Amino acid sequence: LSERKKSEEIIKANDLYVITDQKENLLAIIEDILIAGVKIIQHRFKKGNDKDHLEEALKIKSLCKRYNSLLIINDRVDIALASNADGIHLGQDDLDLKNARKLLGYSKIIGISANNEIDISNALREGCDYIGIGPVFETSTKKNKKPLGIEKIKKLTKELNIPWFAIGGVNTNNISYLKNNGFKKFALVSHLMNSEDPKEDAIMILKELSNEN
């Protein structure tokens, strides 16, 4: 299997996508959730310089590799390439997908954040591999974004034939409610990053997601 095919398979097969946040003990948290069985990590850089960013990305990449998990780098195509990450995630204000693909080549996957029809159809047309859609609910990580709500997201994703993850205010209290509304894949930030016991929490969420209800 080509590298990209393998990554696409992991994205298809896994319903929990975890996004990092700046934490003192970030590597320990990441290892905990990888041990729990999380297969997709998206790393977001907050503060610091590029030399530190790359060093951190390389450490996370080797952890992910050890647990057969994907490392997706947020926004920074250069660091994704230098750390040999498995893919990149782009927001609407980041580099566009076409140029990112030019730089990355075809072995990497590219995900896009989108929250309206135009952005979604552009992403599909340009060959995006998966989409993050939200925010579903109010969320502290995206203060300036109005939540889309469940009905709107259902409408936006009705025809979608690539994997998509609901993001924004998703946590253990609302996952089963969202599942009952037909949502299948979820991206979590604060919930696991701020957890007292990230491993236990991740195990619980994975269990809940694997329950066919």
mmCIF file of C-alpha atoms in Angstrom:
data_model
loop_
_atom_site.group_PDB
_atom_site.id
_atom_site.type_symbol
_atom_site.label_atom_id
_atom_site.label_comp_id
_atom_site.label_asym_id
_atom_site.label_seq_id
_atom_site.Cartn_x
_atom_site.Cartn_y
_atom_site.Cartn_z
ATOM 1 C CA LEU A 1 0.000 0.000 0.000
ATOM 2 C CA SER A 2 1.233 3.475 -0.786
ATOM 3 C CA GLU A 3 1.857 5.803 2.129
ATOM 4 C CA ARG A 4 -1.170 7.903 1.290
ATOM 5 C CA LYS A 5 -3.474 4.920 0.865
ATOM 6 C CA LYS A 6 -2.399 3.661 4.281
ATOM 7 C CA SER A 7 -3.125 7.054 5.823
ATOM 8 C CA GLU A 8 -6.512 7.233 4.087
ATOM 9 C CA GLU A 9 -7.389 3.806 5.488
ATOM 10 C CA ILE A 10 -6.550 4.939 9.032
ATOM 11 C CA ILE A 11 -8.679 8.073 8.614
ATOM 12 C CA LYS A 12 -11.568 5.942 7.344
ATOM 13 C CA ALA A 13 -11.291 3.308 10.031
ATOM 14 C CA ASN A 14 -10.938 5.594 13.045
ATOM 15 C CA ASP A 15 -13.594 7.830 14.536
ATOM 16 C CA LEU A 16 -11.539 9.784 17.058
ATOM 17 C CA TYR A 17 -9.218 12.554 15.951
ATOM 18 C CA VAL A 18 -7.265 14.300 18.688
ATOM 19 C CA ILE A 19 -5.863 17.814 18.339
ATOM 20 C CA THR A 20 -3.054 18.920 20.602
ATOM 21 C CA ASP A 21 -2.860 22.002 22.739
ATOM 22 C CA GLN A 22 0.145 23.632 24.344
ATOM 23 C CA LYS A 23 0.889 21.661 27.516
ATOM 24 C CA GLU A 24 3.973 21.294 29.716
ATOM 25 C CA ASN A 25 3.784 17.514 29.517
ATOM 26 C CA LEU A 26 2.428 17.273 25.981
ATOM 27 C CA LEU A 27 4.516 14.260 24.951
ATOM 28 C CA ALA A 28 3.357 12.276 27.978
ATOM 29 C CA ILE A 29 -0.290 13.141 27.221
ATOM 30 C CA ILE A 30 0.147 12.130 23.587
ATOM 31 C CA GLU A 31 1.768 8.834 24.536
ATOM 32 C CA ASP A 32 -1.075 8.134 26.976
ATOM 33 C CA ILE A 33 -3.756 8.592 24.342
ATOM 34 C CA LEU A 34 -1.768 6.589 21.794
ATOM 35 C CA ILE A 35 -1.547 3.734 24.298
ATOM 36 C CA ALA A 36 -5.326 4.032 24.705
ATOM 37 C CA GLY A 37 -5.674 3.371 20.975
ATOM 38 C CA VAL A 38 -6.037 6.811 19.378
ATOM 39 C CA LYS A 39 -4.744 6.593 15.811
ATOM 40 C CA ILE A 40 -4.906 10.201 14.587
ATOM 41 C CA ILE A 41 -3.066 13.127 16.162
ATOM 42 C CA GLN A 42 -3.160 16.624 14.738
ATOM 43 C CA HIS A 43 -0.451 18.843 16.164
ATOM 44 C CA ARG A 44 -1.083 22.567 16.455
ATOM 45 C CA PHE A 45 1.808 24.915 17.134
ATOM 46 C CA LYS A 46 1.137 27.746 19.503
ATOM 47 C CA LYS A 47 4.086 29.819 20.685
ATOM 48 C CA GLY A 48 7.789 29.249 20.183
ATOM 49 C CA ASN A 49 10.213 29.340 17.269
ATOM 50 C CA ASP A 50 10.490 27.075 14.251
ATOM 51 C CA LYS A 51 13.537 25.233 15.525
ATOM 52 C CA ASP A 52 11.601 24.209 18.653
ATOM 53 C CA HIS A 53 8.498 23.459 16.599
ATOM 54 C CA LEU A 54 10.406 21.061 14.380
ATOM 55 C CA GLU A 55 12.079 19.362 17.321
ATOM 56 C CA GLU A 56 8.686 18.841 18.951
ATOM 57 C CA ALA A 57 7.143 17.586 15.699
ATOM 58 C CA LEU A 58 9.943 15.036 15.291
ATOM 59 C CA LYS A 59 9.374 13.714 18.817
ATOM 60 C CA ILE A 60 5.623 13.418 18.261
ATOM 61 C CA LYS A 61 6.205 11.757 14.893
ATOM 62 C CA SER A 62 8.389 9.060 16.425
ATOM 63 C CA LEU A 63 5.754 8.413 19.117
ATOM 64 C CA CYS A 64 3.020 8.156 16.493
ATOM 65 C CA LYS A 65 5.133 5.824 14.425
ATOM 66 C CA ARG A 66 5.703 3.529 17.403
ATOM 67 C CA TYR A 67 1.915 3.187 17.835
ATOM 68 C CA ASN A 68 1.080 3.000 14.110
ATOM 69 C CA SER A 69 -0.763 6.291 14.330
ATOM 70 C CA LEU A 70 -0.928 9.267 12.018
ATOM 71 C CA LEU A 71 0.666 12.612 12.713
ATOM 72 C CA ILE A 72 -1.024 15.468 10.930
ATOM 73 C CA ILE A 73 0.558 18.893 11.222
ATOM 74 C CA ASN A 74 -1.667 21.934 11.410
ATOM 75 C CA ASP A 75 -0.999 24.656 8.846
ATOM 76 C CA ARG A 76 2.793 24.356 8.543
ATOM 77 C CA VAL A 77 3.662 22.575 5.308
ATOM 78 C CA ASP A 78 7.393 23.135 5.857
ATOM 79 C CA ILE A 79 7.375 21.473 9.272
ATOM 80 C CA ALA A 80 5.147 18.669 8.008
ATOM 81 C CA LEU A 81 7.737 17.934 5.326
ATOM 82 C CA ALA A 82 10.759 18.291 7.616
ATOM 83 C CA SER A 83 9.260 16.002 10.277
ATOM 84 C CA ASN A 84 7.975 13.518 7.699
ATOM 85 C CA ALA A 85 4.454 13.852 9.102
ATOM 86 C CA ASP A 86 1.682 11.856 7.426
ATOM 87 C CA GLY A 87 -0.309 14.875 6.370
ATOM 88 C CA ILE A 88 -1.332 18.442 6.888
ATOM 89 C CA HIS A 89 -4.476 20.182 8.056
ATOM 90 C CA LEU A 90 -5.400 23.532 6.553
ATOM 91 C CA GLY A 91 -7.850 26.163 7.720
ATOM 92 C CA GLN A 92 -9.521 28.592 5.350
ATOM 93 C CA ASP A 93 -6.892 31.252 6.070
ATOM 94 C CA ASP A 94 -3.929 28.945 5.564
ATOM 95 C CA LEU A 95 -2.166 28.061 2.340
ATOM 96 C CA ASP A 96 -4.622 26.752 -0.241
ATOM 97 C CA LEU A 97 -4.939 23.056 -0.947
ATOM 98 C CA LYS A 98 -3.600 23.195 -4.512
ATOM 99 C CA ASN A 99 -0.331 24.793 -3.495
ATOM 100 C CA ALA A 100 -0.005 22.645 -0.406
ATOM 101 C CA ARG A 101 -0.370 19.574 -2.631
ATOM 102 C CA LYS A 102 2.315 20.932 -4.964
ATOM 103 C CA LEU A 103 4.727 21.261 -2.072
ATOM 104 C CA LEU A 104 3.813 18.029 -0.286
ATOM 105 C CA GLY A 105 3.443 15.735 -3.258
ATOM 106 C CA TYR A 106 0.925 12.916 -3.374
ATOM 107 C CA SER A 107 2.147 10.695 -0.559
ATOM 108 C CA LYS A 108 0.637 12.893 2.178
ATOM 109 C CA ILE A 109 -2.986 13.411 3.123
ATOM 110 C CA ILE A 110 -4.521 16.871 3.333
ATOM 111 C CA GLY A 111 -7.458 17.761 5.544
ATOM 112 C CA ILE A 112 -9.428 20.991 5.446
ATOM 113 C CA SER A 113 -11.543 22.878 7.972
ATOM 114 C CA ALA A 114 -14.804 23.971 6.407
ATOM 115 C CA ASN A 115 -18.143 25.225 7.684
ATOM 116 C CA ASN A 116 -20.154 26.204 4.617
ATOM 117 C CA GLU A 117 -21.172 24.762 1.255
ATOM 118 C CA ILE A 118 -18.718 26.758 -0.831
ATOM 119 C CA ASP A 119 -15.675 25.830 1.238
ATOM 120 C CA ILE A 120 -16.737 22.185 1.295
ATOM 121 C CA SER A 121 -17.250 21.933 -2.447
ATOM 122 C CA ASN A 122 -13.930 23.707 -3.108
ATOM 123 C CA ALA A 123 -12.147 21.271 -0.807
ATOM 124 C CA LEU A 124 -13.738 18.295 -2.573
ATOM 125 C CA ARG A 125 -12.919 19.648 -6.005
ATOM 126 C CA GLU A 126 -9.294 20.174 -5.068
ATOM 127 C CA GLY A 127 -8.884 16.619 -3.816
ATOM 128 C CA CYS A 128 -9.033 16.976 -0.080
ATOM 129 C CA ASP A 129 -8.779 13.699 1.900
ATOM 130 C CA TYR A 130 -11.001 14.526 4.877
ATOM 131 C CA ILE A 131 -12.839 17.533 6.302
ATOM 132 C CA GLY A 132 -13.223 18.945 9.795
ATOM 133 C CA ILE A 133 -16.634 20.555 10.173
ATOM 134 C CA GLY A 134 -17.662 22.864 12.979
ATOM 135 C CA PRO A 135 -17.886 24.296 15.454
ATOM 136 C CA VAL A 136 -20.794 22.051 16.446
ATOM 137 C CA PHE A 137 -21.261 23.745 19.827
ATOM 138 C CA GLU A 138 -19.868 26.770 21.626
ATOM 139 C CA THR A 139 -16.168 26.233 22.207
ATOM 140 C CA SER A 140 -13.402 28.064 24.003
ATOM 141 C CA THR A 141 -10.857 27.233 21.297
ATOM 142 C CA LYS A 142 -12.830 29.101 18.620
ATOM 143 C CA LYS A 143 -14.383 31.987 20.490
ATOM 144 C CA ASN A 144 -15.185 34.068 17.424
ATOM 145 C CA LYS A 145 -16.997 31.332 15.519
ATOM 146 C CA LYS A 146 -20.733 30.881 15.756
ATOM 147 C CA PRO A 147 -21.706 27.241 16.352
ATOM 148 C CA LEU A 148 -23.284 25.575 13.325
ATOM 149 C CA GLY A 149 -25.543 23.270 15.308
ATOM 150 C CA ILE A 150 -26.573 19.746 14.426
ATOM 151 C CA GLU A 151 -29.190 20.390 11.733
ATOM 152 C CA LYS A 152 -26.903 22.642 9.708
ATOM 153 C CA ILE A 153 -24.071 20.119 9.818
ATOM 154 C CA LYS A 154 -26.421 17.318 8.760
ATOM 155 C CA LYS A 155 -27.390 19.388 5.746
ATOM 156 C CA LEU A 156 -23.803 20.255 4.855
ATOM 157 C CA THR A 157 -22.637 16.646 5.066
ATOM 158 C CA LYS A 158 -25.583 14.885 3.443
ATOM 159 C CA GLU A 159 -23.768 14.310 0.147
ATOM 160 C CA LEU A 160 -20.235 14.065 1.507
ATOM 161 C CA ASN A 161 -18.381 11.005 0.261
ATOM 162 C CA ILE A 162 -15.106 11.566 2.093
ATOM 163 C CA PRO A 163 -14.558 11.168 5.850
ATOM 164 C CA TRP A 164 -15.532 14.178 7.970
ATOM 165 C CA PHE A 165 -15.041 14.911 11.644
ATOM 166 C CA ALA A 166 -17.346 17.010 13.801
ATOM 167 C CA ILE A 167 -15.345 19.495 15.848
ATOM 168 C CA GLY A 168 -16.046 22.174 18.410
ATOM 169 C CA GLY A 169 -17.284 21.557 21.931
ATOM 170 C CA VAL A 170 -17.451 17.795 21.453
ATOM 171 C CA ASN A 171 -16.947 15.880 24.715
ATOM 172 C CA THR A 172 -17.993 12.688 26.516
ATOM 173 C CA ASN A 173 -21.296 14.263 27.545
ATOM 174 C CA ASN A 174 -22.533 14.857 24.015
ATOM 175 C CA ILE A 175 -20.907 12.187 21.865
ATOM 176 C CA SER A 176 -23.743 9.673 22.191
ATOM 177 C CA TYR A 177 -26.278 12.422 21.438
ATOM 178 C CA LEU A 178 -24.324 13.281 18.291
ATOM 179 C CA LYS A 179 -24.037 9.613 17.361
ATOM 180 C CA ASN A 180 -27.801 9.279 17.615
ATOM 181 C CA ASN A 181 -27.991 12.144 15.132
ATOM 182 C CA GLY A 182 -25.915 10.224 12.609
ATOM 183 C CA PHE A 183 -22.538 11.769 13.377
ATOM 184 C CA LYS A 184 -19.770 9.163 13.238
ATOM 185 C CA LYS A 185 -16.392 10.843 13.553
ATOM 186 C CA PHE A 186 -15.247 13.342 16.146
ATOM 187 C CA ALA A 187 -12.327 15.667 16.712
ATOM 188 C CA LEU A 188 -11.497 16.582 20.293
ATOM 189 C CA VAL A 189 -9.165 19.238 21.634
ATOM 190 C CA SER A 190 -9.632 20.509 25.169
ATOM 191 C CA HIS A 191 -11.467 17.481 26.465
ATOM 192 C CA LEU A 192 -8.455 15.160 26.299
ATOM 193 C CA MET A 193 -5.722 17.768 26.603
ATOM 194 C CA ASN A 194 -7.098 19.002 29.927
ATOM 195 C CA SER A 195 -8.095 15.611 31.251
ATOM 196 C CA GLU A 196 -6.930 14.416 34.680
ATOM 197 C CA ASP A 197 -6.399 11.000 33.126
ATOM 198 C CA PRO A 198 -6.098 11.284 29.345
ATOM 199 C CA LYS A 199 -5.532 7.554 28.865
ATOM 200 C CA GLU A 200 -8.656 6.511 30.797
ATOM 201 C CA ASP A 201 -10.720 9.206 29.083
ATOM 202 C CA ALA A 202 -9.519 8.229 25.627
ATOM 203 C CA ILE A 203 -10.303 4.574 26.328
ATOM 204 C CA MET A 204 -13.829 5.514 27.410
ATOM 205 C CA ILE A 205 -14.443 7.633 24.334
ATOM 206 C CA LEU A 206 -13.113 4.954 21.995
ATOM 207 C CA LYS A 207 -15.394 2.437 23.692
ATOM 208 C CA GLU A 208 -18.364 4.702 23.252
ATOM 209 C CA LEU A 209 -17.540 5.259 19.595
ATOM 210 C CA SER A 210 -17.186 1.552 18.874
ATOM 211 C CA ASN A 211 -20.597 0.801 20.387
ATOM 212 C CA GLU A 212 -22.982 0.273 17.529
ATOM 213 C CA ASN A 213 -26.073 2.004 18.804
#
